[in-house]
Structure formats: C-alpha cells, structure tokens
Amino acid sequence: MNTAHRNAPRPDLAAMVVPLGRALMAAEKPVLDAHDLTMWAYAVLCHLDETPLRTQAALAEAIHADKTRIIAVLDDLESRGMLTRRPDPKDRRVRLLSLTPEGRRLRDTVRAAVQNGEERLLGQVPAADREAFLRSLRTLYEMSQGRR
C-alpha cells in the first residue's frame, strides 16, 4: 500500500460497507435463484438455524422484516416442505417455526455456495488481514444486534 493511500482520510463506514453489501448480495442472487429462493427466504432459513423454534413475530424482528411481509415467504417455504409452523401449546394464536430436515439441507447447500463465492473475494486479502477483518466484522455485527 502506498503512503498517499494510507494517509488519505478514511471514508465513512457506510460508504465502504453499503457498496460491499450490494456486491455481495448481487453475487448471492444467482445462487438463490438456482434454488428458487428469495433473499428473505434465505434469511428465514439461516435464522431458524440459530433458534430451532421461534414465533413468526420474533423471526420477523430478527431479520428486520415486517411480520406481514414474511407470511408469504413462510407460506412458500412451508408448502415446499422446508419448515413447519405449529401452534404454541401455551398460546394457540402463536405459531412456532422449525426447519425440516429438507430445509436444513437446502440451507446448508445454499450457505456453502454463497460462502464459496465469498471465499473468492476474501482470497484476495492477505491471511492476517482477512482474519482480522472477519473477527472485526463479527464483533460489529454482534454489537449491532445487541449481543455485546
């Protein structure tokens, strides 16, 4: 890295992260299309992995979606055998969600393909910088989610 680049003012985080996020989402789209998934459906599959059973409202909050927006996504995934919705025995108005084995397989397949694409990008970064970047990114993500 040349000295002029090192001494240049740092862009705002959003100015760096937003274009990167857009590029990553554009790279994910063909993978999701190949498996007939939307970004929201993939988010649902990934978040149900973290907590096997959760309410539709809690899921919507976790993926930052309007709870009415994800109903069609849940309907689609359920009709394809990827998840189940069952009444909460404590409150029959509430639906508990869980992935089926087929849903887990689909999530794992798509996640592997997405991460393979990410590896092509990350592979251009020196190993030490890459590890520090991923560690820092995870920390910032967890802080943004109220986990730290």
Coordinates of N, CA and C in Angstrom, one line a residue:
M1 N 0.9 -1.2 0.0 CA 0.0 0.0 0.0 C 0.9 1.2 0.0
N2 N 0.6 2.2 -0.9 CA 1.5 3.4 -0.9 C 1.1 4.3 0.2
T3 N 2.1 5.3 0.5 CA 1.9 6.2 1.6 C 0.7 7.1 1.4
A4 N 0.5 7.6 0.2 CA -0.6 8.5 -0.1 C -1.9 7.9 0.2
H5 N -2.1 6.6 -0.1 CA -3.3 5.9 0.2 C -3.5 5.7 1.7
R6 N -2.4 5.4 2.4 CA -2.5 5.2 3.9 C -2.9 6.5 4.6
N7 N -2.4 7.7 4.0 CA -2.6 9.0 4.7 C -4.0 9.6 4.2
A8 N -4.6 9.1 3.3 CA -5.9 9.6 2.8 C -6.9 9.5 3.9
P9 N -7.9 10.4 4.0 CA -8.9 10.3 5.0 C -9.7 9.0 4.8
R10 N -10.1 8.4 5.9 CA -10.9 7.1 5.8 C -12.4 7.5 5.4
P11 N -12.9 6.8 4.4 CA -14.4 7.0 4.1 C -15.2 6.6 5.3
D12 N -16.4 7.1 5.4 CA -17.4 6.7 6.4 C -17.6 5.2 6.3
L13 N -17.9 4.6 7.4 CA -18.2 3.1 7.3 C -19.3 2.8 6.3
A14 N -20.4 3.5 6.4 CA -21.5 3.2 5.5 C -21.0 3.3 4.0
A15 N -20.2 4.3 3.7 CA -19.7 4.5 2.4 C -18.8 3.3 1.9
M16 N -18.3 2.6 2.8 CA -17.5 1.4 2.5 C -18.4 0.1 2.5
V17 N -19.2 0.0 3.5 CA -19.9 -1.2 3.8 C -21.1 -1.4 2.8
V18 N -21.8 -0.3 2.5 CA -23.0 -0.5 1.7 C -22.7 -1.0 0.3
P19 N -21.7 -0.4 -0.4 CA -21.4 -1.0 -1.7 C -20.9 -2.4 -1.7
L20 N -20.1 -2.7 -0.6 CA -19.7 -4.1 -0.4 C -20.9 -5.0 -0.2
G21 N -21.8 -4.6 0.6 CA -23.1 -5.4 0.8 C -23.8 -5.6 -0.5
R22 N -23.9 -4.5 -1.3 CA -24.6 -4.7 -2.6 C -23.9 -5.7 -3.5
A23 N -22.6 -5.6 -3.5 CA -21.8 -6.5 -4.4 C -22.0 -8.0 -3.9
L24 N -22.0 -8.2 -2.6 CA -22.2 -9.5 -2.0 C -23.6 -10.0 -2.3
M25 N -24.6 -9.2 -2.2 CA -26.0 -9.6 -2.5 C -26.1 -9.9 -4.0
A26 N -25.5 -9.1 -4.8 CA -25.5 -9.4 -6.3 C -24.9 -10.8 -6.6
A27 N -23.8 -11.1 -5.9 CA -23.1 -12.4 -6.0 C -24.0 -13.5 -5.5
E28 N -24.8 -13.3 -4.5 CA -25.7 -14.3 -3.9 C -26.9 -14.6 -4.8
K29 N -27.3 -13.6 -5.5 CA -28.6 -13.7 -6.2 C -28.6 -14.9 -7.2
P30 N -27.6 -15.2 -8.0 CA -27.6 -16.4 -8.9 C -27.7 -17.7 -8.1
V31 N -27.1 -17.7 -6.9 CA -27.2 -18.9 -6.1 C -28.6 -19.1 -5.6
L32 N -29.2 -18.0 -5.1 CA -30.5 -18.1 -4.6 C -31.5 -18.5 -5.7
D33 N -31.3 -17.8 -6.9 CA -32.2 -18.1 -8.0 C -32.1 -19.6 -8.4
A34 N -30.9 -20.2 -8.3 CA -30.8 -21.6 -8.7 C -31.5 -22.5 -7.8
H35 N -31.8 -22.0 -6.6 CA -32.6 -22.8 -5.6 C -34.0 -22.3 -5.4
D36 N -34.4 -21.4 -6.2 CA -35.7 -20.8 -6.1 C -36.0 -20.2 -4.8
L37 N -35.0 -19.4 -4.3 CA -35.1 -18.7 -3.0 C -35.0 -17.2 -3.2
T38 N -35.7 -16.5 -2.4 CA -35.5 -15.0 -2.3 C -34.5 -14.7 -1.2
M39 N -34.1 -13.5 -1.2 CA -33.2 -13.1 0.0 C -33.9 -13.3 1.3
W40 N -35.2 -13.0 1.3 CA -35.9 -13.1 2.6 C -36.0 -14.6 3.0
A41 N -36.3 -15.5 2.0 CA -36.4 -16.9 2.3 C -35.1 -17.4 2.8
Y42 N -34.0 -17.0 2.2 CA -32.7 -17.4 2.7 C -32.4 -16.9 4.1
A43 N -32.8 -15.7 4.4 CA -32.7 -15.1 5.8 C -33.5 -15.9 6.8
V44 N -34.7 -16.3 6.4 CA -35.5 -17.2 7.3 C -34.8 -18.5 7.5
L45 N -34.3 -19.2 6.5 CA -33.7 -20.5 6.7 C -32.5 -20.3 7.6
C46 N -31.7 -19.3 7.4 CA -30.5 -19.1 8.2 C -30.8 -18.7 9.7
H47 N -31.8 -17.9 9.9 CA -32.2 -17.5 11.3 C -32.9 -18.6 12.1
L48 N -33.6 -19.5 11.4 CA -34.2 -20.6 12.1 C -33.2 -21.6 12.6
D49 N -32.0 -21.5 11.9 CA -30.9 -22.4 12.3 C -30.4 -22.0 13.7
E50 N -30.4 -20.6 14.0 CA -29.9 -20.1 15.2 C -30.8 -20.5 16.4
T51 N -32.1 -20.5 16.2 CA -33.0 -20.9 17.3 C -34.0 -21.8 16.6
P52 N -34.0 -23.1 16.9 CA -34.9 -24.0 16.2 C -36.4 -23.7 16.2
L53 N -36.9 -23.2 17.3 CA -38.3 -22.8 17.4 C -38.4 -21.3 17.8
R54 N -39.2 -20.6 17.0 CA -39.5 -19.2 17.4 C -40.8 -18.8 16.7
T55 N -41.3 -17.7 17.3 CA -42.6 -17.2 16.7 C -42.3 -16.5 15.4
Q56 N -43.4 -16.3 14.6 CA -43.3 -15.5 13.4 C -42.9 -14.1 13.7
A57 N -43.4 -13.5 14.8 CA -43.1 -12.1 15.2 C -41.6 -12.0 15.6
A58 N -41.1 -13.0 16.3 CA -39.7 -12.9 16.7 C -38.8 -13.1 15.5
L59 N -39.2 -14.0 14.6 CA -38.4 -14.2 13.4 C -38.3 -12.9 12.6
A60 N -39.5 -12.3 12.4 CA -39.5 -11.0 11.6 C -38.6 -10.0 12.2
E61 N -38.7 -9.8 13.6 CA -37.8 -8.9 14.2 C -36.3 -9.2 14.0
A62 N -36.0 -10.5 14.1 CA -34.6 -10.9 14.0 C -34.0 -10.6 12.6
I63 N -34.8 -10.7 11.6 CA -34.3 -10.5 10.2 C -34.7 -9.1 9.7
H64 N -35.2 -8.3 10.6 CA -35.6 -6.9 10.3 C -36.6 -6.8 9.2
A65 N -37.6 -7.6 9.3 CA -38.7 -7.6 8.3 C -40.0 -7.3 8.9
D66 N -40.9 -6.7 8.2 CA -42.3 -6.5 8.7 C -42.9 -7.9 8.9
K67 N -43.6 -8.2 10.0 CA -44.1 -9.5 10.2 C -45.1 -9.9 9.1
T68 N -45.8 -8.9 8.6 CA -46.8 -9.2 7.5 C -46.0 -9.6 6.2
R69 N -44.8 -9.1 6.0 CA -44.0 -9.3 4.8 C -43.6 -10.8 4.7
I70 N -43.3 -11.4 5.9 CA -42.7 -12.7 5.8 C -43.8 -13.8 5.7
I71 N -45.0 -13.5 5.9 CA -46.1 -14.5 5.8 C -46.0 -15.3 4.5
A72 N -45.9 -14.5 3.4 CA -45.9 -15.2 2.1 C -44.6 -16.1 2.0
V73 N -43.5 -15.6 2.5 CA -42.2 -16.3 2.5 C -42.4 -17.6 3.3
L74 N -43.0 -17.5 4.5 CA -43.2 -18.7 5.3 C -44.2 -19.7 4.6
D75 N -45.2 -19.1 4.0 CA -46.2 -20.0 3.3 C -45.5 -20.8 2.2
D76 N -44.6 -20.1 1.4 CA -43.9 -20.8 0.3 C -42.9 -21.8 0.9
L77 N -42.1 -21.5 1.9 CA -41.2 -22.5 2.5 C -41.9 -23.7 3.1
E78 N -43.1 -23.4 3.7 CA -43.9 -24.5 4.3 C -44.4 -25.4 3.2
S79 N -44.9 -24.8 2.1 CA -45.5 -25.6 1.0 C -44.5 -26.4 0.3
R80 N -43.2 -26.0 0.4 CA -42.1 -26.7 -0.2 C -41.5 -27.7 0.7
G81 N -42.0 -27.8 2.0 CA -41.5 -28.8 2.9 C -40.3 -28.4 3.6
M82 N -40.0 -27.1 3.6 CA -38.7 -26.6 4.2 C -38.9 -26.2 5.7
L83 N -40.1 -25.9 6.1 CA -40.3 -25.6 7.5 C -41.7 -26.0 7.9
T84 N -41.9 -26.1 9.2 CA -43.2 -26.4 9.8 C -43.6 -25.2 10.7
R85 N -44.9 -25.0 10.7 CA -45.5 -24.0 11.6 C -46.5 -24.8 12.5
R86 N -46.4 -24.7 13.8 CA -47.3 -25.4 14.6 C -47.8 -24.5 15.7
P87 N -49.0 -24.7 16.2 CA -49.5 -23.8 17.3 C -48.6 -24.0 18.6
D88 N -48.4 -22.9 19.2 CA -47.7 -22.9 20.5 C -48.7 -23.5 21.5
P89 N -48.3 -24.6 22.2 CA -49.2 -25.2 23.2 C -49.6 -24.2 24.3
K90 N -48.8 -23.2 24.6 CA -49.1 -22.2 25.6 C -50.0 -21.1 25.1
D91 N -50.0 -20.9 23.8 CA -50.9 -19.8 23.2 C -51.1 -20.2 21.8
R92 N -52.3 -20.8 21.5 CA -52.6 -21.4 20.2 C -52.7 -20.3 19.1
R93 N -52.7 -19.0 19.5 CA -52.7 -18.0 18.4 C -51.3 -17.8 17.8
V94 N -50.3 -18.3 18.6 CA -48.9 -18.1 18.2 C -48.4 -19.3 17.4
R95 N -47.7 -19.1 16.4 CA -47.1 -20.2 15.6 C -45.6 -20.4 15.9
L96 N -45.2 -21.6 16.2 CA -43.8 -21.9 16.4 C -43.2 -22.4 15.1
L97 N -42.1 -22.0 14.7 CA -41.4 -22.4 13.4 C -40.2 -23.3 13.7
S98 N -40.1 -24.2 12.8 CA -38.9 -25.1 12.8 C -38.5 -25.5 11.4
L99 N -37.3 -25.7 11.2 CA -36.8 -26.2 9.9 C -37.0 -27.7 9.8
T100 N -37.4 -28.2 8.7 CA -37.5 -29.6 8.4 C -36.1 -30.1 8.0
P101 N -35.8 -31.4 8.0 CA -34.5 -31.9 7.5 C -34.2 -31.4 6.1
E102 N -35.3 -31.3 5.2 CA -35.1 -30.8 3.9 C -34.7 -29.3 3.9
G103 N -35.3 -28.6 4.8 CA -35.0 -27.2 5.0 C -33.6 -27.0 5.4
R104 N -33.1 -27.8 6.3 CA -31.7 -27.8 6.8 C -30.7 -28.1 5.6
R105 N -31.1 -29.1 4.8 CA -30.2 -29.5 3.7 C -30.1 -28.3 2.7
L106 N -31.3 -27.7 2.4 CA -31.3 -26.6 1.4 C -30.5 -25.4 2.0
R107 N -30.7 -25.1 3.2 CA -29.9 -24.0 3.9 C -28.4 -24.3 3.8
D108 N -28.0 -25.5 4.1 CA -26.6 -25.9 4.1 C -26.0 -25.8 2.7
T109 N -26.8 -26.3 1.7 CA -26.3 -26.3 0.3 C -26.1 -24.8 -0.1
V110 N -27.1 -24.0 0.1 CA -27.1 -22.6 -0.3 C -26.0 -21.9 0.4
R111 N -25.9 -22.1 1.7 CA -24.9 -21.4 2.5 C -23.5 -21.7 2.0
A112 N -23.2 -23.0 1.7 CA -21.9 -23.4 1.2 C -21.6 -22.7 -0.2
A113 N -22.6 -22.6 -1.0 CA -22.4 -22.0 -2.3 C -22.1 -20.5 -2.2
V114 N -22.9 -19.9 -1.3 CA -22.7 -18.4 -1.0 C -21.3 -18.2 -0.4
Q115 N -20.9 -19.0 0.5 CA -19.6 -18.8 1.2 C -18.5 -19.2 0.2
N116 N -18.7 -20.0 -0.7 CA -17.7 -20.3 -1.7 C -17.4 -19.1 -2.6
G117 N -18.5 -18.4 -2.9 CA -18.4 -17.1 -3.6 C -17.6 -16.0 -2.8
E118 N -17.9 -16.0 -1.5 CA -17.3 -15.1 -0.6 C -15.8 -15.4 -0.5
E119 N -15.5 -16.7 -0.5 CA -14.1 -17.1 -0.4 C -13.2 -16.6 -1.6
R120 N -13.9 -16.5 -2.8 CA -13.2 -16.0 -4.0 C -12.8 -14.5 -3.7
L121 N -13.7 -13.8 -3.1 CA -13.4 -12.4 -2.8 C -12.3 -12.3 -1.7
L122 N -12.6 -13.0 -0.6 CA -11.7 -12.9 0.6 C -10.3 -13.5 0.3
G123 N -10.2 -14.4 -0.7 CA -9.0 -15.0 -1.1 C -8.0 -14.0 -1.6
Q124 N -8.4 -12.8 -2.0 CA -7.6 -11.7 -2.5 C -6.9 -10.9 -1.4
V125 N -7.4 -11.2 -0.1 CA -6.9 -10.4 1.0 C -5.8 -11.3 1.8
P126 N -4.7 -10.7 2.2 CA -3.7 -11.5 2.9 C -4.3 -12.1 4.1
A127 N -3.9 -13.3 4.5 CA -4.5 -14.1 5.5 C -4.6 -13.4 6.8
A128 N -3.6 -12.7 7.3 CA -3.7 -12.0 8.6 C -4.7 -10.9 8.5
D129 N -4.8 -10.1 7.4 CA -5.8 -9.1 7.3 C -7.2 -9.7 7.2
R130 N -7.3 -10.8 6.5 CA -8.6 -11.5 6.4 C -9.1 -11.9 7.7
E131 N -8.3 -12.5 8.5 CA -8.7 -13.0 9.9 C -9.1 -11.8 10.7
A132 N -8.4 -10.7 10.7 CA -8.7 -9.5 11.5 C -10.0 -8.9 11.0
F133 N -10.2 -8.9 9.7 CA -11.4 -8.3 9.1 C -12.6 -9.1 9.5
L134 N -12.5 -10.4 9.4 CA -13.7 -11.3 9.7 C -14.0 -11.2 11.2
R135 N -13.0 -11.1 12.1 CA -13.2 -11.0 13.5 C -13.8 -9.7 13.8
S136 N -13.3 -8.6 13.2 CA -13.9 -7.3 13.5 C -15.3 -7.2 13.0
L137 N -15.5 -7.7 11.8 CA -16.9 -7.7 11.2 C -17.9 -8.4 12.1
R138 N -17.5 -9.6 12.6 CA -18.3 -10.3 13.5 C -18.6 -9.5 14.8
T139 N -17.6 -8.9 15.3 CA -17.8 -8.1 16.5 C -18.8 -6.9 16.2
L140 N -18.6 -6.2 15.1 CA -19.5 -5.1 14.8 C -20.9 -5.6 14.6
Y141 N -21.1 -6.8 13.9 CA -22.4 -7.4 13.7 C -23.0 -7.7 15.0
E142 N -22.3 -8.4 15.9 CA -22.9 -8.7 17.2 C -23.3 -7.5 18.0
M143 N -22.5 -6.4 17.9 CA -22.8 -5.2 18.6 C -24.1 -4.6 18.0
S144 N -24.2 -4.7 16.7 CA -25.4 -4.1 16.1 C -26.7 -4.9 16.4
Q145 N -26.5 -6.1 16.8 CA -27.6 -7.0 17.2 C -27.9 -7.0 18.7
G146 N -27.1 -6.2 19.4 CA -27.3 -6.1 20.9 C -26.7 -7.3 21.6
R147 N -25.8 -8.0 21.0 CA -25.2 -9.2 21.7 C -23.9 -8.9 22.4
R148 N -23.4 -7.7 22.4 CA -22.2 -7.4 23.1 C -22.4 -6.1 23.9

